[in-house]
XYZ file of C-alpha atoms in Angstrom:
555
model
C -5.385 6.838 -5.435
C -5.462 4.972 -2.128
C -4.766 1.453 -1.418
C -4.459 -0.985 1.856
C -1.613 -1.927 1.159
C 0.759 -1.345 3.759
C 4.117 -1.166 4.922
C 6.343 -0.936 7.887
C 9.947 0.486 6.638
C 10.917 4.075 5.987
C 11.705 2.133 2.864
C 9.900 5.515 0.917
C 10.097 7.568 3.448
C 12.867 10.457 3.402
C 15.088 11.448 6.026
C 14.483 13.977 8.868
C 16.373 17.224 8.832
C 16.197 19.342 11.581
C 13.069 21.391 11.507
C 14.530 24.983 10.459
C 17.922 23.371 9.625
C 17.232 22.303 6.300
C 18.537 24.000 2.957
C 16.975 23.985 -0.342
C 19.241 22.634 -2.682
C 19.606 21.545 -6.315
C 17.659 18.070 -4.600
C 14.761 19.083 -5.209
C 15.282 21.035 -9.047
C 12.074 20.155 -11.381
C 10.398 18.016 -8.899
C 6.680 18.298 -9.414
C 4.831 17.809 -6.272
C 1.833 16.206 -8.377
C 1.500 12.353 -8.421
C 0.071 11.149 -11.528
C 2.575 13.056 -14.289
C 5.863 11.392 -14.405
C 7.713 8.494 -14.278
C 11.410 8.300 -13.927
C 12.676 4.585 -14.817
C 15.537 4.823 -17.446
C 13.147 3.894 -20.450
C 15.102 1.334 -22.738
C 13.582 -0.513 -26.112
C 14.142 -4.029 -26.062
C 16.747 -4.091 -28.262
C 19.398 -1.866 -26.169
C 18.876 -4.485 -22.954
C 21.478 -6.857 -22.694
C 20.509 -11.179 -22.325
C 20.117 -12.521 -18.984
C 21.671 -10.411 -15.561
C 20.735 -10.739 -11.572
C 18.964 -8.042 -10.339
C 19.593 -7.273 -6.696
C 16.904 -5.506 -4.610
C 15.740 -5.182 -0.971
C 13.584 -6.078 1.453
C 13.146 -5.585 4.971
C 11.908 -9.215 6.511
C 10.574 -12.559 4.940
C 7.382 -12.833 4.287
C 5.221 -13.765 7.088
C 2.675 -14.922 4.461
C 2.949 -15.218 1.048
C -0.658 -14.763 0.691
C -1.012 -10.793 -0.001
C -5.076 -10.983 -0.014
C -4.720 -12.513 3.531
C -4.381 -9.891 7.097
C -0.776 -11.552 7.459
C 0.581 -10.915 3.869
C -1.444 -7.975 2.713
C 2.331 -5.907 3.094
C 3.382 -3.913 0.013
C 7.153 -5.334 0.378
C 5.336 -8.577 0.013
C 3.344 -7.564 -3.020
C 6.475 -6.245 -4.596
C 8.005 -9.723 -4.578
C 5.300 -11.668 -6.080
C 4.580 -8.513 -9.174
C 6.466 -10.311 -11.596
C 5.194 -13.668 -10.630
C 1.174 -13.267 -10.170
C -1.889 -12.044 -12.900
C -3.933 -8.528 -12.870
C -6.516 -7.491 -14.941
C -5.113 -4.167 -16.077
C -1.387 -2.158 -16.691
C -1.549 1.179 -15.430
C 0.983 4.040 -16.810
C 2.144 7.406 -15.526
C -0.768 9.197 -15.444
C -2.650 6.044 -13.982
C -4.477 5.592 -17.167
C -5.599 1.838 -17.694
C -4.828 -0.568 -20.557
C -6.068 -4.529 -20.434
C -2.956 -6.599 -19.341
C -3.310 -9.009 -22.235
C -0.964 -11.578 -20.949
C -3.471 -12.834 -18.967
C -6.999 -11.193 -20.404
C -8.229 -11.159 -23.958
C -10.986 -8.807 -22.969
C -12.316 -7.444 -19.340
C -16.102 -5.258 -19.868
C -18.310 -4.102 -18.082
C -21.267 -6.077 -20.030
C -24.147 -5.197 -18.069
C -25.606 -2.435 -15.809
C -28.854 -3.904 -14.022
C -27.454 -5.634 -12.974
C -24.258 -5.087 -13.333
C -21.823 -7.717 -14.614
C -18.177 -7.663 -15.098
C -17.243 -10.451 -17.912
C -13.248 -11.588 -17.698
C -12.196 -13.843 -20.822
C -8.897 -15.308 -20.298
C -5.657 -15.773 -22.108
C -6.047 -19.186 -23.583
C -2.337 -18.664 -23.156
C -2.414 -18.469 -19.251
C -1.311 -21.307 -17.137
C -0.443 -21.302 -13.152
C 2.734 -22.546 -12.893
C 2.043 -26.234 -11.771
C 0.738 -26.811 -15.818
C -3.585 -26.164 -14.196
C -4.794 -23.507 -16.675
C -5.832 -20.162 -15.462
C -9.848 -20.470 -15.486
C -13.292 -18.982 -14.414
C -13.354 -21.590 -11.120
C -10.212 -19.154 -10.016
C -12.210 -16.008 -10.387
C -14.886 -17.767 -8.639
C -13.094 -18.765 -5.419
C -10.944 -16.047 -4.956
C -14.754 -13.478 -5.323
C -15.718 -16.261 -2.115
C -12.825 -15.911 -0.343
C -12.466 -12.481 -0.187
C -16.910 -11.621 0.027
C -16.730 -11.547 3.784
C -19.123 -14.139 3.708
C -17.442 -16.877 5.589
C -15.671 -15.575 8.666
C -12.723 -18.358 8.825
C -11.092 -16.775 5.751
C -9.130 -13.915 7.575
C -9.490 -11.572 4.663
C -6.874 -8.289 4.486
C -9.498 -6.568 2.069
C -12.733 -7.803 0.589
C -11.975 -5.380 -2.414
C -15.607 -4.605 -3.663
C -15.903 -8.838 -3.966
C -19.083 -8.595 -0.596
C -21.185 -6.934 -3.255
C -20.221 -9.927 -6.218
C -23.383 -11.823 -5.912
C -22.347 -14.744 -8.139
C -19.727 -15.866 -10.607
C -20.753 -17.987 -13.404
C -18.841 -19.640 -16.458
C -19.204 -17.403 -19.779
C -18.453 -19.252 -22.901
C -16.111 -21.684 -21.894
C -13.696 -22.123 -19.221
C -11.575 -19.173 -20.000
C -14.816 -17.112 -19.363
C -15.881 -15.352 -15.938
C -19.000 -13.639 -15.813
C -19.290 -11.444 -12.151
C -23.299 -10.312 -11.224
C -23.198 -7.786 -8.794
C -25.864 -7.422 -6.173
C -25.559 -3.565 -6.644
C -23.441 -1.330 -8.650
C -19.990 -1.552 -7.651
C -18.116 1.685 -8.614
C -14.014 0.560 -8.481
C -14.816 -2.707 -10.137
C -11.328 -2.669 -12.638
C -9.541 -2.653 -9.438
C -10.810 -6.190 -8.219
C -7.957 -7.935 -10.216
C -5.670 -5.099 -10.790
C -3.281 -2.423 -8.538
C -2.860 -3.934 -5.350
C -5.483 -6.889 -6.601
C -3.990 -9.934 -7.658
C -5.606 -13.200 -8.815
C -3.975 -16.569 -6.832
C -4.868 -20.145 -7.850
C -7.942 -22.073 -6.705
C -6.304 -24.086 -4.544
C -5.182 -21.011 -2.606
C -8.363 -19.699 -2.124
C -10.485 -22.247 -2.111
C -11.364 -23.194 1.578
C -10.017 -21.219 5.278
C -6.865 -23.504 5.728
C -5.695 -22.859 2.437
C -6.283 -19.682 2.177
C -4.933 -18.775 5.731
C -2.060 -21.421 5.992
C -0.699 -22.502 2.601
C 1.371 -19.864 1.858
C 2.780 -19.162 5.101
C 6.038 -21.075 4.476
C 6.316 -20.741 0.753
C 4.810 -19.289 -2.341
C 2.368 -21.393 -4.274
C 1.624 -21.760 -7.943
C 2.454 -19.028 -9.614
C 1.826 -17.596 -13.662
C 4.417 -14.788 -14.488
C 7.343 -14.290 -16.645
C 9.533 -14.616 -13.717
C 8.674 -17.928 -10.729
C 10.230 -18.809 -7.474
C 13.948 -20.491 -8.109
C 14.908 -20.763 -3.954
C 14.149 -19.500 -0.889
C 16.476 -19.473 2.488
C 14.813 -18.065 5.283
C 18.076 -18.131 7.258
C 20.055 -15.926 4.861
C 17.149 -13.708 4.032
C 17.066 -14.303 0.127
C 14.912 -15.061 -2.027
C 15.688 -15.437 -6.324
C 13.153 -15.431 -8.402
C 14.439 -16.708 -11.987
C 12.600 -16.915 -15.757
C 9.335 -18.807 -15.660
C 10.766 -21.535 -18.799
C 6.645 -21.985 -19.356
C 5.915 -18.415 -19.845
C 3.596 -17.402 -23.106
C 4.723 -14.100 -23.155
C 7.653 -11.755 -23.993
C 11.150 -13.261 -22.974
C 12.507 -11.713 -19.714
C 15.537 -10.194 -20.501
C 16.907 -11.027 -16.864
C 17.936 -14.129 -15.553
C 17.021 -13.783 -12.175
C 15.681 -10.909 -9.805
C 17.204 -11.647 -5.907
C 15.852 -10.073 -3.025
C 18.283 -9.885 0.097
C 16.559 -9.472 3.609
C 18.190 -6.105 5.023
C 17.886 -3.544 7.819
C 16.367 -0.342 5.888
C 19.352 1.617 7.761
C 21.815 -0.730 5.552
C 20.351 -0.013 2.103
C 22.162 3.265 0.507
C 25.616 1.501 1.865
C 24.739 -1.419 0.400
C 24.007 0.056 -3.457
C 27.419 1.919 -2.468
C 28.937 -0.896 -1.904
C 27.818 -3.250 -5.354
C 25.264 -5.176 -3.441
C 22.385 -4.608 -4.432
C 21.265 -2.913 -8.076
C 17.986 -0.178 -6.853
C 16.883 0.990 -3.343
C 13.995 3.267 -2.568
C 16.074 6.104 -0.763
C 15.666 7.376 3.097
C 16.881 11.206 3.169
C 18.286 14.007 1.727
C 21.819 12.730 2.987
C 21.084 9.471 1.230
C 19.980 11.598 -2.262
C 23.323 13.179 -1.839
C 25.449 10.076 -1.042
C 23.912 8.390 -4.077
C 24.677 11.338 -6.099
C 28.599 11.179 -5.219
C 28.885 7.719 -5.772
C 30.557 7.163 -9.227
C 27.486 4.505 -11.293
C 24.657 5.563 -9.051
C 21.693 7.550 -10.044
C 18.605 9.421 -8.449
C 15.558 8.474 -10.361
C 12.670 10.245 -8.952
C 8.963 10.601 -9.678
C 6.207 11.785 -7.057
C 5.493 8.602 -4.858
C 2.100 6.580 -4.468
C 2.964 5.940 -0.907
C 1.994 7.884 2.307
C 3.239 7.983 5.699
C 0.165 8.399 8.508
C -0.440 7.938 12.765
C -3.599 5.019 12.980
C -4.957 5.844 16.250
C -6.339 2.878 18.778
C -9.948 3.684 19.882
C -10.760 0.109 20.874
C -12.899 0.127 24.346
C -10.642 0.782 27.220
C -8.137 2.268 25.310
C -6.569 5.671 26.608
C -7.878 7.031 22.945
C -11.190 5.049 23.533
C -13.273 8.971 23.007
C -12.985 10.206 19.641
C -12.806 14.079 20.894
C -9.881 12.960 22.540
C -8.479 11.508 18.971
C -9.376 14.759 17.574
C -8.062 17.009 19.864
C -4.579 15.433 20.282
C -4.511 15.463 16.300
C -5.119 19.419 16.352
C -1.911 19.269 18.334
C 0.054 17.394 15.830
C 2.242 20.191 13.461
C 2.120 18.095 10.291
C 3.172 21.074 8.400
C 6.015 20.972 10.663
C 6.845 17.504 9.705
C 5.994 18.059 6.330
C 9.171 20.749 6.398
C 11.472 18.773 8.637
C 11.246 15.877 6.429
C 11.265 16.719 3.192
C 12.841 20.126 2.837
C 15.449 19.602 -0.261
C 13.252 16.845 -1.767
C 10.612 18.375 -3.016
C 9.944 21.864 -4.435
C 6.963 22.543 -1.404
C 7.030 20.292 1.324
C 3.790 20.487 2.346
C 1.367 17.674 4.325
C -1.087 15.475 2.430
C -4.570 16.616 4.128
C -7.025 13.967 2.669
C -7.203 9.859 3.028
C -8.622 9.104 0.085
C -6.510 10.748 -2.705
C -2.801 11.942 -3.149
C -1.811 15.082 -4.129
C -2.205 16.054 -7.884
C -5.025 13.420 -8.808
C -8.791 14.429 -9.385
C -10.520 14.712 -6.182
C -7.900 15.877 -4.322
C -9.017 18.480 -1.075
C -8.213 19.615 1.691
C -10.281 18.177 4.161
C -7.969 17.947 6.994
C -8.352 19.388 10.725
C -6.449 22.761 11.274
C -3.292 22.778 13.876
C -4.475 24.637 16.510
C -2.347 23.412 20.154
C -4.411 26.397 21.862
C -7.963 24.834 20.339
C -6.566 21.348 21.239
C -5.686 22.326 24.962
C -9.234 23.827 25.801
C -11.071 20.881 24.172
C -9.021 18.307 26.947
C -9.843 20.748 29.634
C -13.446 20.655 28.594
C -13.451 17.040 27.920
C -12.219 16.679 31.945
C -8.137 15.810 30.918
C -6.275 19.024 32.956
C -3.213 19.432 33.738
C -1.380 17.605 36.589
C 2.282 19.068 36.594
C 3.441 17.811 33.111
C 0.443 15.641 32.101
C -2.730 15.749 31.872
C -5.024 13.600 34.142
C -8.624 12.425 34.209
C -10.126 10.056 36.700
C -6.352 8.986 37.977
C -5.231 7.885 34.528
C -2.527 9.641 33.063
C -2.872 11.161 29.562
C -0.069 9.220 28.245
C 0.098 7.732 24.404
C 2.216 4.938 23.288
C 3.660 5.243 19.941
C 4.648 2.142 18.237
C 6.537 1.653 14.994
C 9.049 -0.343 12.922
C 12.133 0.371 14.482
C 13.631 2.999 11.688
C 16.064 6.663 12.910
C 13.374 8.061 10.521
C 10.210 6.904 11.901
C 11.640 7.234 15.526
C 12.518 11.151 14.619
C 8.946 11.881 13.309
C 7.906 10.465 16.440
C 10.227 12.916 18.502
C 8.077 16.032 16.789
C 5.427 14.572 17.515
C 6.615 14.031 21.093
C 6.976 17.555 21.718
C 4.068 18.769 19.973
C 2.148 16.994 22.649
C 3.767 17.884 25.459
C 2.873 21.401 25.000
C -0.779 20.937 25.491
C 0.328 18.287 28.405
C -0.396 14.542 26.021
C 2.942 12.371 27.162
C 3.904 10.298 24.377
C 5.937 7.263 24.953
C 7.953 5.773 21.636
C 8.241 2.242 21.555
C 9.825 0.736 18.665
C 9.374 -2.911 16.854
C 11.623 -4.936 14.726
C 10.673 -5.345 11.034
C 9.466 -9.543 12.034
C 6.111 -9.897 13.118
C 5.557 -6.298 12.958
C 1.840 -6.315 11.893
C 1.190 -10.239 12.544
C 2.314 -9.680 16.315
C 1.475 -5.844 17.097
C -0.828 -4.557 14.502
C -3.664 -6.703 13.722
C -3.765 -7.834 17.657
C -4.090 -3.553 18.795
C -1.055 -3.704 20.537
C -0.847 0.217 20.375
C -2.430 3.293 21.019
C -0.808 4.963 18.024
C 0.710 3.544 15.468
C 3.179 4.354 12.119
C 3.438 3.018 9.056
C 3.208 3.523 5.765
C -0.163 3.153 3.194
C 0.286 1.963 -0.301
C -1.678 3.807 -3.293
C -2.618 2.531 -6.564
C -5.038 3.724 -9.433
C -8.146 3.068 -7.950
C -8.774 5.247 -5.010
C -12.329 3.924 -3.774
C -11.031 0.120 -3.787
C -9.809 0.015 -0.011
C -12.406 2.897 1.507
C -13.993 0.266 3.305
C -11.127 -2.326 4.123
C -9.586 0.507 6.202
C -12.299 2.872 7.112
C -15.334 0.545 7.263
C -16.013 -0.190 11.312
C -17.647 -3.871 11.691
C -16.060 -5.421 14.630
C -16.219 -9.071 13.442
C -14.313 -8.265 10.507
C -11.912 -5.467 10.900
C -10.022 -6.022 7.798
C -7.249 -3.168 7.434
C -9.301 -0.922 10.483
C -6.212 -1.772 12.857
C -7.669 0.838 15.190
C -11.008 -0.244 15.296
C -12.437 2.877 14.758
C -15.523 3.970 12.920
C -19.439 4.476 13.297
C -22.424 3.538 11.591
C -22.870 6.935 9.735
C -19.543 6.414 8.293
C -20.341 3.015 7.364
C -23.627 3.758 5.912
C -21.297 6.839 3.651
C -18.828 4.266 2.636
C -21.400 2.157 1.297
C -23.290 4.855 -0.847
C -19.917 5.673 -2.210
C -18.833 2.511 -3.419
C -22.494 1.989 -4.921
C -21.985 5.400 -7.011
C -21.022 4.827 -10.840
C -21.035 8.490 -11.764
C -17.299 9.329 -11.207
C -17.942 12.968 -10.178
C -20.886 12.212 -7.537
C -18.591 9.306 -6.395
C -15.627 12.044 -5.942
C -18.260 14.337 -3.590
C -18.768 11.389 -1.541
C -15.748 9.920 -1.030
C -14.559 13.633 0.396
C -17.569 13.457 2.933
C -15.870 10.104 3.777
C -12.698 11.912 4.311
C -13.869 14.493 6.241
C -16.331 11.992 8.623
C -12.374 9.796 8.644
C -11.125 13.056 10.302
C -13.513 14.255 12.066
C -13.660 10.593 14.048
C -9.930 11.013 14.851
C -9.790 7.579 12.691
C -5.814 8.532 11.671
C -3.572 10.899 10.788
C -1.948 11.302 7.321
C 1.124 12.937 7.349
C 3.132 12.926 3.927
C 3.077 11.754 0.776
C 6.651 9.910 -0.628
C 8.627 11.845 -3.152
C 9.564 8.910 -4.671
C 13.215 8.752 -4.747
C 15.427 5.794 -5.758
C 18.656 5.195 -5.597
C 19.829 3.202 -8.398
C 22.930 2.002 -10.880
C 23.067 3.615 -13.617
C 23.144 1.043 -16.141
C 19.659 -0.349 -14.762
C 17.484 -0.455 -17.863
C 12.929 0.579 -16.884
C 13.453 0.334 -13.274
C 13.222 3.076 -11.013
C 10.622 5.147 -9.691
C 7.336 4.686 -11.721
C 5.204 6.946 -10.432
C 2.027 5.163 -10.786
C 2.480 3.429 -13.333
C 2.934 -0.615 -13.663
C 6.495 -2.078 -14.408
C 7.345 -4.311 -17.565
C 9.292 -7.236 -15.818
C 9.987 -8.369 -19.072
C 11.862 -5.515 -20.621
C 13.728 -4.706 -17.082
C 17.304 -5.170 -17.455
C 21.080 -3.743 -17.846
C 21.847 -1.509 -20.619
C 24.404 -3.029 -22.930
């Protein structure tokens, strides 16, 4: 259930409590620690939603590009914004089960198996938002865009599209027919999750694609479309699309206000803004004593993790070195500190490719050993020089960088001391929200770095956008890390149409991910929101999609 997406903001992260210092409390009462069961968004028929209403949510920066299939706008805060405004192939509920969203698809097979083909027939309802109808030639140049083929597109994930061989029109315009050069195993996912389709005229050549959105959204073809933008104030309203074919949004407008992620719980306390995804314990138990707020709470899709830097020259250029210093790390530790009183069993997600509760789900993690960690440096010629360990004159001495959040900065202090007990100096050196990937990121500007990875219902779709080592096209592999084992392992995967052989291999991905020191996954989000009570199928959905139509205030 893993996705690229990412983001920078403890925005689903929860708070640090002391490691030891933390009590159990009625927080965490019922909580499953399974993703993939519940969903906890005030479920309201139509009928009981009141006409029209602003919904007020949060967001950390303006986009840097409203392009999410591009490096610079392939952010999940991003993605958020643009839900009720772009098309995807399939709803997902709950339990990440899959249902054709027919607003924009009549029908979406898999028609063929040598070769394979994946035939899309379009709403004859659908229309982008500038009155061009949603057609095959969209499919088309968004599959050419995002094949890898052509090097000037700068691609955040190719999402199984390098293995389309061709797209053809089907029966008429509303028809695309997708030949594969091999079997492609997550092929629901291409337009659907995380996948979004975007207009021709977005996709179809570099400079659009890499430029056209950087300063403002483009056509659009949702029940909700952009109604103003002010970079300066840090909003952005989205309002009712007066073209759309589908159900009538019961809100007016949905506005999204630019704030610190340190500002959000005061900011629901203080009427404004409706719904924030909630920081800590302390936060859980401010929103709880504030008369009209709620907790809604269903196990997240979104995981905390350390990307390591193991570019040439780096200090973390030797992947024993990656692997020992992530022996060191306590994640259980963090695990505890973090999320004691959230969940029932705070406990460390040990695998990249699936969350906890879903089918494949394993342990395939490297054990926290400091003692194994310290006699693998002195073996590997790091020893001990005073504090820190040396090796040829160079100090063993990591920088950290992350978003600037008390949350991610805390995490960051454990693992601080975890490595200065086997002698690693870690240095933390925090970012503002702006730029954040554009700026440090995607350039390497790190030799570890935080942030936070995005799931979604199709767990294989983003395998190789993040794990996948081809240094002319690093895609989502900020760390460029990899080898041509695990490349070759990726690729078998992804070819493998039998779900349970596919499962096997994925977890020998995982495994070869740790055992390459590739990154670190540290927790999976427990999902809480803070929101007013009298918010109507918003909340925390677990995995499954949201109904922008039927979102709204309770009467």
């Amino acid at each position: 259930m893993r996705s690229g997406m990412r983001w920078i903001a403890g925005a689903v992260a929860v708070g640090l409590i002391t490691a030891g210092c933390g009590t159990a409390d009625d927080s965490a009462e019922g909580l499953s620690d399974a993703l993939g069961t519940t969903s906890d968004i005030n479920p309201k028929p139509r009928e009981e939603i009141r006409e029209g209403g602003n919904l007020r949510l949060a967001t950390t920066s303006f986009p840097a590009n409203w392009n999410t299939l591009s490096n610079d706008g392939n952010e999940g805060e991003i993605a958020d914004i643009e839900r009720p405004m772009m098309p995807r192939a399939f709803n997902t509920d709950a339990a990440g089960e899959l249902s054709i969203n027919r607003d924009y698809f009549t029908d979406v097979a898999l028609t063929s198996t040598d070769p394979q083909q994946v035939t899309y027939t379009i709403n004859p309802k659908a229309f982008w938002s500038d009155g061009a109808p949603i057609t095959w030639e969209d499919i088309r140049s968004q599959a050419n865009a995002l094949s890898g083929r052509d090097k000037r597109f700068l691609i955040g994930i190719t999402n199984g599209f390098e293995f389309v061989e061709k797209v053809e029109r089907g029966v008429d315009d509303r028809q695309a027919i997708l030949t594969f050069s091999h079997p492609y195993a997550e092929w629901r996912g291409q337009f659907a999750g995380n996948g979004v389709l975007f207009p021709k005229s977005v996709t179809q050549d570099p400079e659009s694609f890499n430029n056209s959105l950087v300063d403002a959204m483009g056509p659009t073809a949702g029940p909700f479309q952009v109604q103003s933008t002010d970079r300066g104030q840090g909003r952005i309203v989205l309002g009712r699309n007066p073209n759309w074919w589908g159900e009538r949004p019961k809100l007016d407008t949905i506005t999204y206000s630019v704030l610190d992620r340190s500002a959000w719980v005061a900011a629901l306390q203080n009427n404004e803004i409706d719904a924030v995804m909630l920081n800590s314990i302390d936060d859980v138990k401010n929103v709880r004593g504030t008369e009209g707020l709620v907790v809604r709470r269903a196990p997240g899709n979104r995981w905390r993790h350390i990307t390591f830097n193991g570019a040439p020259g780096s200090i973390l250029a030797d992947p024993a070195v990656r692997v020992a210093i992530s022996k060191a790390i306590d994640r259980q530790g963090i695990a505890t500190a973090t999320q004691n009183g959230l969940v029932e069993n705070p406990r460390p997600l040990n695998n990249h490719v699936y969350l906890q509760g879903q089918r494949g789900y394993q342990d395939n993690s490297l054990p926290y050993d400091p003692a194994a960690a310290a006699r693998e440096l002195d073996a590997l010629g790091w020893k001990l020089n005073g504090d820190v360990r040396e090796k040829d004159g160079r100090k063993l001495i990591i920088r950290d960088v992350m978003y600037n959040d008390a949350l991610w900065v805390q995490i960051a202090q454990i693992i601080q001391q975890n490595l200065a007990q086997i002698g690693v100096g870690l240095v933390i050196d925090t970012k503002p929200a702006a730029g954040y990937f554009t700026d440090v990121i995607q350039p390497g500007d790190f030799d570890a770095a935080q942030f936070i990875f995005q799931g979604d219902a199709f767990p294989l779709s983003s395998i190789r956008q993040i794990y996948y080592y081809d240094p002319n096209d690093l895609q989502g592999n900020f760390g460029r890390i990899g080898s041509p084992e695990l490349n070759a392992l990726i690729e078998r995967t992804l070819r493998e149409l039998d779900p349970a052989k596919a499962i096997e291999l994925a977890n020998e991905v995982d495994r070869k991910v740790f055992e390459e020191g590739h990154s670190l996954p540290l927790t999976q989000s427990d999902g809480s929101w803070g929101v007013r009570a009298e918010v109507a199928n918003f909340g925390s959905p677990g995995l499954a999609s949201y109904d922008y139509t039927k979102i709204g205030f309770v009467k």
